[in-house]
Coordinates of C-alpha atoms in Angstrom, one line a residue:
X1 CA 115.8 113.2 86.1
X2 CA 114.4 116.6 86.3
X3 CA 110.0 116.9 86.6
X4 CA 110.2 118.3 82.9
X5 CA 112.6 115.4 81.5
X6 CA 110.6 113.0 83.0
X7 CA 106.9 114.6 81.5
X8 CA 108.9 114.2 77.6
X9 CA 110.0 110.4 78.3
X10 CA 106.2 109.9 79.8
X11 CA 104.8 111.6 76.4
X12 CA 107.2 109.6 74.2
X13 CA 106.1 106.6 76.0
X14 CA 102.5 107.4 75.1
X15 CA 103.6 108.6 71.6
X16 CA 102.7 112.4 72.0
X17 CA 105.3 113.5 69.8
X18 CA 103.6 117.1 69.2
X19 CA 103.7 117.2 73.0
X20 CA 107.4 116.3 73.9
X21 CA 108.9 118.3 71.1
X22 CA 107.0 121.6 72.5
X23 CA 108.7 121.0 75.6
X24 CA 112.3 120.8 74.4
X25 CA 111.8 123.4 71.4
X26 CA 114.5 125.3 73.7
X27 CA 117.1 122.7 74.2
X28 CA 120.4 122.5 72.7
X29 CA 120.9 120.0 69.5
X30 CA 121.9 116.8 70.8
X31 CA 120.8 113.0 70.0
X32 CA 117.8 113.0 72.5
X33 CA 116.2 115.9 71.0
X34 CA 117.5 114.6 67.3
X35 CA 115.1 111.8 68.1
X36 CA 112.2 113.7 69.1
X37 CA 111.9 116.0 66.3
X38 CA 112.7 113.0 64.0
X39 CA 109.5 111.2 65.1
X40 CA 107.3 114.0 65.3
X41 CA 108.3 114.3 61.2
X42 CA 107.9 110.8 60.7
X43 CA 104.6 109.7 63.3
X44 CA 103.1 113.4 63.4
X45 CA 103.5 115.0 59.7
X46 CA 104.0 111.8 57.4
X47 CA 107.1 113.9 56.2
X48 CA 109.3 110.8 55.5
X49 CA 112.3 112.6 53.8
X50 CA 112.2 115.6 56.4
X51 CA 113.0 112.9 59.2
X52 CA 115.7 111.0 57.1
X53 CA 117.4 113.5 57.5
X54 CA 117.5 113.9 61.2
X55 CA 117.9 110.2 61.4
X56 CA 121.2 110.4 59.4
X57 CA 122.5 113.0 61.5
X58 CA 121.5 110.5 64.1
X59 CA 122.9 107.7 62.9
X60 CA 126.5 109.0 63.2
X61 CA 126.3 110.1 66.4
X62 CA 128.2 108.2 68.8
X63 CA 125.5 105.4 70.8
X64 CA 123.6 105.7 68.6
X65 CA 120.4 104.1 69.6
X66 CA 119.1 100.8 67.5
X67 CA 115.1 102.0 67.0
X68 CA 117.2 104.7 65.0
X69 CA 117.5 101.8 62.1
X70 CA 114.0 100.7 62.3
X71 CA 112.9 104.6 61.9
X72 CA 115.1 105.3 59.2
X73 CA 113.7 102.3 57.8
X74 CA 110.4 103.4 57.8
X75 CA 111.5 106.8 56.4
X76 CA 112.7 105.1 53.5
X77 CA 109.6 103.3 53.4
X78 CA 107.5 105.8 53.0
X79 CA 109.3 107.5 50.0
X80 CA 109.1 104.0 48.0
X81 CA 112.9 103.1 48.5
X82 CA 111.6 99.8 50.0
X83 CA 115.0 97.9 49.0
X84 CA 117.0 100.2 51.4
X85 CA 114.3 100.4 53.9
X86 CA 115.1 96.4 54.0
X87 CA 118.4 97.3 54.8
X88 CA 118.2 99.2 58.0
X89 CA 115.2 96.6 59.3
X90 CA 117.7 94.1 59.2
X91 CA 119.8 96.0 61.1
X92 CA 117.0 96.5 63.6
X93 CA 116.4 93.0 63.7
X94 CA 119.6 91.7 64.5
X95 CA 120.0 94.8 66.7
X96 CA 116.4 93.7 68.8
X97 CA 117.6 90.2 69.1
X98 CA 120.0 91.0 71.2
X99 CA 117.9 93.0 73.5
X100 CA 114.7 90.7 74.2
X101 CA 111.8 93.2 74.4
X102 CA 113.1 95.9 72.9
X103 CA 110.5 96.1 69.7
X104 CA 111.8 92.5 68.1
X105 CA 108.5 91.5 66.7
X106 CA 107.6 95.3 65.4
X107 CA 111.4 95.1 63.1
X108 CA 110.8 91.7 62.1
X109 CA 107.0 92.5 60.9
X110 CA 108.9 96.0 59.5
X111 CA 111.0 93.5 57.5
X112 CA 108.6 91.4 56.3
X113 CA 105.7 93.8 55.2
X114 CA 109.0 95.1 53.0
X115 CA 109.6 91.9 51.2
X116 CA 106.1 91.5 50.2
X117 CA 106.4 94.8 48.8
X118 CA 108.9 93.9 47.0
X119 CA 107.6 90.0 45.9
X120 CA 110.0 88.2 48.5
X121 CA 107.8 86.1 49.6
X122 CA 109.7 82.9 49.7
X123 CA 112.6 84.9 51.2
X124 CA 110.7 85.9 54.1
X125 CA 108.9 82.8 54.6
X126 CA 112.7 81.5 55.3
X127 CA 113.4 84.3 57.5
X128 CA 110.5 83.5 59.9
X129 CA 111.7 79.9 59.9
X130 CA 115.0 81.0 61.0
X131 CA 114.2 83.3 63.6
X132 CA 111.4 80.9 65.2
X133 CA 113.7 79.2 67.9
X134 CA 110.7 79.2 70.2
X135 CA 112.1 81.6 72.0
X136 CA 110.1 85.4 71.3
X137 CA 106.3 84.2 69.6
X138 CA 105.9 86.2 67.0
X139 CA 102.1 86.6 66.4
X140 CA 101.3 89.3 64.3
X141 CA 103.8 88.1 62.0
X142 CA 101.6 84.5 61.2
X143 CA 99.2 87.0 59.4
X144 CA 102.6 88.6 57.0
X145 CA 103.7 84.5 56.6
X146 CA 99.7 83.9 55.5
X147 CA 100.2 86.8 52.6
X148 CA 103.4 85.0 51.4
X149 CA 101.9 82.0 51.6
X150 CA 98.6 82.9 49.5
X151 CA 101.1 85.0 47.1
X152 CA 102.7 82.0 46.3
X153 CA 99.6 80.1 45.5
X154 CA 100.2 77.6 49.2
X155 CA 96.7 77.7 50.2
X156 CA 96.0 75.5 52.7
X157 CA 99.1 76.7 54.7
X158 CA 97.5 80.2 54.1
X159 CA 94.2 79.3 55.2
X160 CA 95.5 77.9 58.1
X161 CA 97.9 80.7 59.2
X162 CA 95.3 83.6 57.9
X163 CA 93.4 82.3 61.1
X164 CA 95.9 84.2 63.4
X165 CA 94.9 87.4 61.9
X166 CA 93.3 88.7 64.8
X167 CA 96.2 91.3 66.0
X168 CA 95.7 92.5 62.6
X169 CA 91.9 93.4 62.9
X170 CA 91.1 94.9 66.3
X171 CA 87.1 94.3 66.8
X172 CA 85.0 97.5 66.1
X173 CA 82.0 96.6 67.7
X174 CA 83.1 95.7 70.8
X175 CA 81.1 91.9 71.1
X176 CA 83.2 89.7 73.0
X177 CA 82.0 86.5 71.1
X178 CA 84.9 84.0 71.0
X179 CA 86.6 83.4 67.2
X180 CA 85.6 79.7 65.5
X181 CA 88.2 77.5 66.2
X182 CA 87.9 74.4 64.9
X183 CA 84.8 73.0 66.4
X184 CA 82.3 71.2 64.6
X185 CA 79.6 72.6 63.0
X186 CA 76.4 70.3 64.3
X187 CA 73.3 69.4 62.0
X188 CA 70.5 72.0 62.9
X189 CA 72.7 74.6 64.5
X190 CA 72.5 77.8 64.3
X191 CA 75.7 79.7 63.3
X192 CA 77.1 83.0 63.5
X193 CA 79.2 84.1 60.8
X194 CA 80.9 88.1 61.0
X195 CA 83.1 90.0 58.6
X196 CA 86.0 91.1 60.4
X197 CA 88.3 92.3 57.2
X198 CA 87.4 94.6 54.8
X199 CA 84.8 95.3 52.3
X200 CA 87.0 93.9 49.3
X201 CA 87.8 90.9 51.4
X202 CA 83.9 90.1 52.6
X203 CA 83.4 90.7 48.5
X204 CA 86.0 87.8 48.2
X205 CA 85.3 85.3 50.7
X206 CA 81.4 85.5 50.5
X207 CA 81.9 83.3 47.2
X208 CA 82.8 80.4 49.6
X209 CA 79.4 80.3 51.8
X210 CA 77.3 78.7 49.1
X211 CA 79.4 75.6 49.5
X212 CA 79.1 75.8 53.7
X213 CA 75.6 75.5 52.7
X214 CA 76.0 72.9 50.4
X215 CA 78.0 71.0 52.7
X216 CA 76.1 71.8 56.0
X217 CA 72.3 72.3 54.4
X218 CA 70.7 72.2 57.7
X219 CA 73.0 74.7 59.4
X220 CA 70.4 78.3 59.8
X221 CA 73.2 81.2 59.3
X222 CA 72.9 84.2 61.1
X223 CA 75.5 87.3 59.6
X224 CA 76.7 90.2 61.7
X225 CA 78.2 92.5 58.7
X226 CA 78.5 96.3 58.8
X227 CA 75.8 99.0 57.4
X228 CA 77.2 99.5 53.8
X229 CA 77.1 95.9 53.8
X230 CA 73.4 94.8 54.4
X231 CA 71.7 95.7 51.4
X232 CA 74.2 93.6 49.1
X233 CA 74.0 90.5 51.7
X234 CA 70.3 90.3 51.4
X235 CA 70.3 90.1 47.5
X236 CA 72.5 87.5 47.8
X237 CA 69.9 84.9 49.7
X238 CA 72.5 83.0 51.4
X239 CA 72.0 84.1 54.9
X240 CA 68.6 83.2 57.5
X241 CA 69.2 86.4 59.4
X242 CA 71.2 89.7 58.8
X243 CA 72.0 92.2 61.4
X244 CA 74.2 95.5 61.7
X245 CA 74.4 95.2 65.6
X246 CA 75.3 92.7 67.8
X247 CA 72.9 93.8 70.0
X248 CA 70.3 92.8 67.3
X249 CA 70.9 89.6 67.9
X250 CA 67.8 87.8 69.2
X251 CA 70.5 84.7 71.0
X252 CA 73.9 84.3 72.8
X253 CA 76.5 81.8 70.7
X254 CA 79.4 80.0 72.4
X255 CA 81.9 81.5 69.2
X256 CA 81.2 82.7 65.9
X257 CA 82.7 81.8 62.4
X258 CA 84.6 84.4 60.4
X259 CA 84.0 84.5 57.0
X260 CA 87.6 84.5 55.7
X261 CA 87.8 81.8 58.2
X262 CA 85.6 79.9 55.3
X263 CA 88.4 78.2 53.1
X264 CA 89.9 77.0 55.9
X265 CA 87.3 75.2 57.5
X266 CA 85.9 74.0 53.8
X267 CA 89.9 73.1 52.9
X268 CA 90.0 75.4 50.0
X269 CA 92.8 73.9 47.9
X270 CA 92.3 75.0 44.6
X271 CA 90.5 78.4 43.3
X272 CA 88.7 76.8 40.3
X273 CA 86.5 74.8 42.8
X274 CA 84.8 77.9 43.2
X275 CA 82.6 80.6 41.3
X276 CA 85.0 83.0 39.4
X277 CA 82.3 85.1 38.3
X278 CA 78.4 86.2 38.7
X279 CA 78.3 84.5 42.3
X280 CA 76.8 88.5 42.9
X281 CA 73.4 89.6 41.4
X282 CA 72.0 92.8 41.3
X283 CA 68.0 92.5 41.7
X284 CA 66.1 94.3 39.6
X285 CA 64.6 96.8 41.8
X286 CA 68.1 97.9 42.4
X287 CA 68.9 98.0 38.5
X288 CA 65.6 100.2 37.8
X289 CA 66.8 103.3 40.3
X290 CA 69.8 103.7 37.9
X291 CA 67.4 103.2 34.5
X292 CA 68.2 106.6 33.6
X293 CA 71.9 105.5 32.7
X294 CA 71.1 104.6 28.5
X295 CA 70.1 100.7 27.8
X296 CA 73.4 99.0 26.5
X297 CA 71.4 98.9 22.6
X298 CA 70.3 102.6 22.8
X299 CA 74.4 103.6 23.4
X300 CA 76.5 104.8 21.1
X301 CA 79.4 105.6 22.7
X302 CA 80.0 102.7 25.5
X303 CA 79.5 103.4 29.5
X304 CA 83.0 103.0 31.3
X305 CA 82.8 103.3 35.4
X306 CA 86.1 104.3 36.7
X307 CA 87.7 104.6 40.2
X308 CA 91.4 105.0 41.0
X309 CA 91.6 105.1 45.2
X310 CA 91.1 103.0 48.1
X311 CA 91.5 103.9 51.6
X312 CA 94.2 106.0 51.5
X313 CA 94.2 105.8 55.6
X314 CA 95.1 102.3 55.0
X315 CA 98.2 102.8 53.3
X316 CA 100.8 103.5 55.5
X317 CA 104.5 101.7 55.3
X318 CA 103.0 99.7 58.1
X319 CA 99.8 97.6 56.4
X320 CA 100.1 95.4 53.7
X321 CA 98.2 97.8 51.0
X322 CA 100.5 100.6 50.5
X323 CA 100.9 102.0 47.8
X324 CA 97.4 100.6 45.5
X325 CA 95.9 104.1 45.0
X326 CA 97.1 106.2 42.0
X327 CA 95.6 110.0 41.4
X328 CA 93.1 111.5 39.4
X329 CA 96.2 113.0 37.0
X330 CA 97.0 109.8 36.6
X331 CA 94.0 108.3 35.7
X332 CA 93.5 111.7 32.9
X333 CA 96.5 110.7 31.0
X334 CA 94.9 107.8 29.4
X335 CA 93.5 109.8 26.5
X336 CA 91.3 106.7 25.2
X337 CA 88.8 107.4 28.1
X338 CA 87.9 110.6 26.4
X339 CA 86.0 108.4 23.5
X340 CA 84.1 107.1 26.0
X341 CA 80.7 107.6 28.1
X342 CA 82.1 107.7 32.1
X343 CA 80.3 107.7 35.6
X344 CA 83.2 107.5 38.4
X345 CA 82.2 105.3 41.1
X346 CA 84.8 106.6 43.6
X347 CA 83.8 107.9 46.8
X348 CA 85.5 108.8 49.9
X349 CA 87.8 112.3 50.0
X350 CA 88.8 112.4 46.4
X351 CA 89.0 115.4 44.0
X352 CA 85.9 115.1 41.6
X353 CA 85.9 113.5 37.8
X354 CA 83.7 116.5 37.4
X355 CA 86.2 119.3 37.7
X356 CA 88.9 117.3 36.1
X357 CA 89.6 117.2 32.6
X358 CA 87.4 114.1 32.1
X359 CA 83.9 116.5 33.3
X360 CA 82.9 116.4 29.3
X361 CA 82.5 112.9 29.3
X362 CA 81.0 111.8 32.2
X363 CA 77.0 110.6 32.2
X364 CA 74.4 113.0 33.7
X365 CA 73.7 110.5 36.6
X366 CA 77.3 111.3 37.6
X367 CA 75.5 114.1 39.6
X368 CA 73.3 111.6 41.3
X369 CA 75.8 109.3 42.2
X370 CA 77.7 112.0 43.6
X371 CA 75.8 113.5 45.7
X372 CA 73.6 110.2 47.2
X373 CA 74.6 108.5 50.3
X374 CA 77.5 105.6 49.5
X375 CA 75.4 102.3 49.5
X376 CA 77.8 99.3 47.6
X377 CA 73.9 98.0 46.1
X378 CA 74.2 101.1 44.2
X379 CA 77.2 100.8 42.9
X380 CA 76.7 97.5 42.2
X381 CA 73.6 98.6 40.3
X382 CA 75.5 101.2 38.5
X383 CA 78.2 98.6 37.6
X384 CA 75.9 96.0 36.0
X385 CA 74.8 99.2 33.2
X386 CA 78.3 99.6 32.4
X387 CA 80.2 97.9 29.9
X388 CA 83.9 98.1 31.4
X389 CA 85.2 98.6 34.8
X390 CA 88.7 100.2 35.1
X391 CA 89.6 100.4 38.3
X392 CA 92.4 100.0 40.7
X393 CA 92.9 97.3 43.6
X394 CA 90.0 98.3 46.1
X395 CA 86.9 96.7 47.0
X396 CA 85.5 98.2 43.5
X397 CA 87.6 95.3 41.8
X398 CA 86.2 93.3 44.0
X399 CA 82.6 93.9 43.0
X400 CA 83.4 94.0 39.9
X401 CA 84.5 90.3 40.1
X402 CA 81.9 89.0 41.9
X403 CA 79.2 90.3 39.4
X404 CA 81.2 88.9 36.4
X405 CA 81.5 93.0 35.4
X406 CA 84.3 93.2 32.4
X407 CA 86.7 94.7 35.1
X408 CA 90.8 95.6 34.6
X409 CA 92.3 96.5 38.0
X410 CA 95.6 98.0 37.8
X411 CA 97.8 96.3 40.2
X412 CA 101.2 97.6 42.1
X413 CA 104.2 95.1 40.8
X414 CA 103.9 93.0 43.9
X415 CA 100.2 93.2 44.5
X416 CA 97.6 91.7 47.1
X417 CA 97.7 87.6 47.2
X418 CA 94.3 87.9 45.3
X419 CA 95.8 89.4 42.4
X420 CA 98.6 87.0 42.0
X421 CA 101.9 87.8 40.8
X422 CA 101.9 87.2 36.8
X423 CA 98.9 87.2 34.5
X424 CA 95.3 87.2 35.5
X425 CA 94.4 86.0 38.8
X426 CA 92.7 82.6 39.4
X427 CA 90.0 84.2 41.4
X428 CA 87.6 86.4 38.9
X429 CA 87.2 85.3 35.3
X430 CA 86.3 88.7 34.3
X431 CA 89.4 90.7 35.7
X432 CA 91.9 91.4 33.5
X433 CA 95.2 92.5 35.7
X434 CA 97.2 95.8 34.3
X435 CA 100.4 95.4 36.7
X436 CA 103.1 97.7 37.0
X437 CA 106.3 97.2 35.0
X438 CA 108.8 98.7 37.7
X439 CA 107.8 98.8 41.3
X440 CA 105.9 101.9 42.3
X441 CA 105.4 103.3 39.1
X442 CA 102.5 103.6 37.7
X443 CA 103.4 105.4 34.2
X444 CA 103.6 101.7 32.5
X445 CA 100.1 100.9 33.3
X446 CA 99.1 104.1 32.3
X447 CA 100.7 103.0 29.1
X448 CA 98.9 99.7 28.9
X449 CA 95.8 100.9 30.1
X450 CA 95.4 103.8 27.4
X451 CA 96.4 101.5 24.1
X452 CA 94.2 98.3 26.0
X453 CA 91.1 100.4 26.0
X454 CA 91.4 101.7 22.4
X455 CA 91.7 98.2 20.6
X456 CA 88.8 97.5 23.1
X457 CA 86.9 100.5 21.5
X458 CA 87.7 99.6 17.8
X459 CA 86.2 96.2 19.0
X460 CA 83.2 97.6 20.8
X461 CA 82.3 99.7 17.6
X462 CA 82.8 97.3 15.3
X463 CA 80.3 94.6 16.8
X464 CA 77.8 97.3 16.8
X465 CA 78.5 98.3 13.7
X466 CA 78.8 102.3 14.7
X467 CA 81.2 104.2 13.2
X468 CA 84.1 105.2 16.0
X469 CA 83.8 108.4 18.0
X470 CA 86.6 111.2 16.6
X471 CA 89.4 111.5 19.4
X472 CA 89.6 114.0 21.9

């Protein structure tokens, strides 16, 4: 192997794609360099159908390589044609089998992240049973079995295999503390409890810590959350100590206990054992710095918050949220919102509500919430003004939940396990679920959404006793 081969197989190894494909830009069409360009598309430029292509020509070359199925598979992924994507991971799987090391466990979690896309939840469940011969571990895919198992309502078995999550969330902080595993928690101790998921999920699971102190009222809990989460854990009283760095922390602990870690070490076993609603209050103080939004009896049109994107980072073929966002032309074809008073409580890099067709009807503070530093207290403040939440599935829903906020989340067809899979979820008793009729296709919930909100306006005038604002 010439210096030059050898530098592109090094840079493929390290997954420079950019890099390798510079240095055979020259070279004559031929399976090696089919593969190259194919994952540059796929890894580099997120242009899915661009490397189908080159995969297909791939594919019928002669030896052809087996990662060739599991790209492929992803490239279909990625375009929402998850039922043929399941195809060629099966393919890979079987393929990987055969060759122990050669990216097994990466095809099977491939495979299963696409049943759960696709509600199979059972169907992969069996899979993992039949490929656990004891053989290959398969670690990161106890976190994909814990989904199906939550999905389909097993929650002890969900619980338990949601502890071996860790592949799943690398630690950002860098503190070595060991994860809770079991141990007992001793009268008088002091415990450390950290949020290693995400916002929506710390939103979630902080429900459960009122009964750890119920259960354990001598135990002194110390939490180590992130910034944007401080504010909104010191209103809720539960906690002896909050810090934002583990080098705040005033004492060493032998482990510390992850919130989501919660239901399994309470043995959660049904949802209604739990707060469903208003478990999240909004002090005052926090209420008062949004006062300029109009007093619920001064209104005469009603205050709607809206947000339609998540972490868009987050929703590759390769994590279990793909796929939850919709745009902001989406969310301006449901013509009922323009009868309405709206401040958008989305943040991150989004276009803005105010040059969209919606700008007429959005609040003056919409201004100030725009252009203030993203604290959740605020928008938690901002969402106990409002009189309806419509959001989709992002930590928003989330708060909306925990404050008892009249929420509807619209929801993918096979949605997160907090969502359920029919109906409204038996986690928020003030979330009404708008779920998509076909799989990736949100023009059904759009649909639903639109003639939803204008019986709810006919209802909202009529207790009021205003006479209905003339449509747009």
């Amino acid at each position: 192997m010439d210096p030059t081969e050898q530098r592109v197989n090094d840079l493929i190894v390290q997954g420079h794609w950019a890099q390798a494909l510079s240095l055979i830009e020259t070279w004559p069409e031929q399976p090696f360099t089919l593969w190259v360009r194919a994952n540059y598309l796929l890894q580099d430029c997120g242009d899915d159908a661009g490397a189908e292509v080159l995969l297909r020509r791939l594919l019928a070359s002669p030896g052809c390589p087996d990662q060739v199925h599991l790209r492929l598979g992803k490239a279909l992924h990625g375009q929402d044609r998850v039922a043929e994507a399941l195809h060629h991971y099966l393919r890979a799987v079987l393929a990987c089998r055969r060759q122990p090391g050669a990216g097994f466990e990466h095809a099977v979690n491939a495979y299963g992240l696409a049943c759960l896309e696709l509600g199979l939840h059972q169907h992969w469940l069996d899979v993992l049973q039949r490929l656990d011969d004891g053989l290959q571990p398969l670690p990161m895919c106890a976190y994909l079995a814990a989904m199906a198992h939550l999905s389909l309502g097993q929650w002890r078995s969900g619980w338990a295999l949601l502890e071996q999550r860790e592949p799943w969330f690398h630690r950002q902080d860098g503190f070595s503390c060991p994860f809770w595993q079991g141990q007992v928690l001793e009268p008088g101790a002091t415990v450390l409890i950290s949020s290693d998921m995400g916002i929506g999920d710390f939103l979630f699971f902080l429900r459960f810590v009122p009964e750890l102190r119920h259960r354990h009222a001598s135990l002194s809990l110390v939490l180590l959350v992130p910034p944007a989460l401080k504010q909104l854990a010191l209103v809720t009283d539960l906690f002896d100590q909050i810090v934002t760095d583990a080098s705040q922390l005033s004492q060493r602990f032998p482990w510390q206990l992850r919130l989501a870690s919660l239901p399994a070490l309470l043995g959660v076993e049904q949802p209604d054992h739990f707060p469903r609603a208003g478990y999240l209050q909004v002090p005052e103080t926090a209420r008062s710095a949004w006062s300029d939004l109009a007093s619920a009896s001064a209104r005469t049109r009603p205050l709607v918050a809206i947000n339609w994107a998540g972490n868009r980072a987050a929703e590759s073929p390769g994590l279990t949220v793909r796929g939850r966002s919709l745009s902001l032309d989406q969310v301006e074809s449901i013509q009922a919102l323009h009868q309405v008073d709206l401040i958008s409580v989305q943040v991150g890099a989004e276009p803005g509500v105010l040059q969209s067709s919606l700008a007429h009807c959005c609040h003056p503070v919409q201004c100030r919430f725009d252009g203030s530093d993203p604290d959740l207290i605020d928008t938690a403040a901002v969402l106990s003004h409002c009189d309806l939440l419509i959001t989709n599935d992002t930590s928003v829903a989330h708060l909306g939940g925990a404050l008892g906020c009249p929420t509807w989340v619209m929801l993918k067809r096979h949605p997160s396990w907090q969502w359920g899979e029919e109906g409204s979820t038996p986690w928020y008793g003030s979330v009404c679920c708008f779920r998509q009729h076909r799989a990736f296709d949100w023009t059904g919930v759009m649909v639903d959404v639109d003639q939803a909100l204008a019986v709810w306006l006919r209802d909202w005038h009529r207790r009021r006793g205003i006479p209905e604002s003339p449509g747009p």
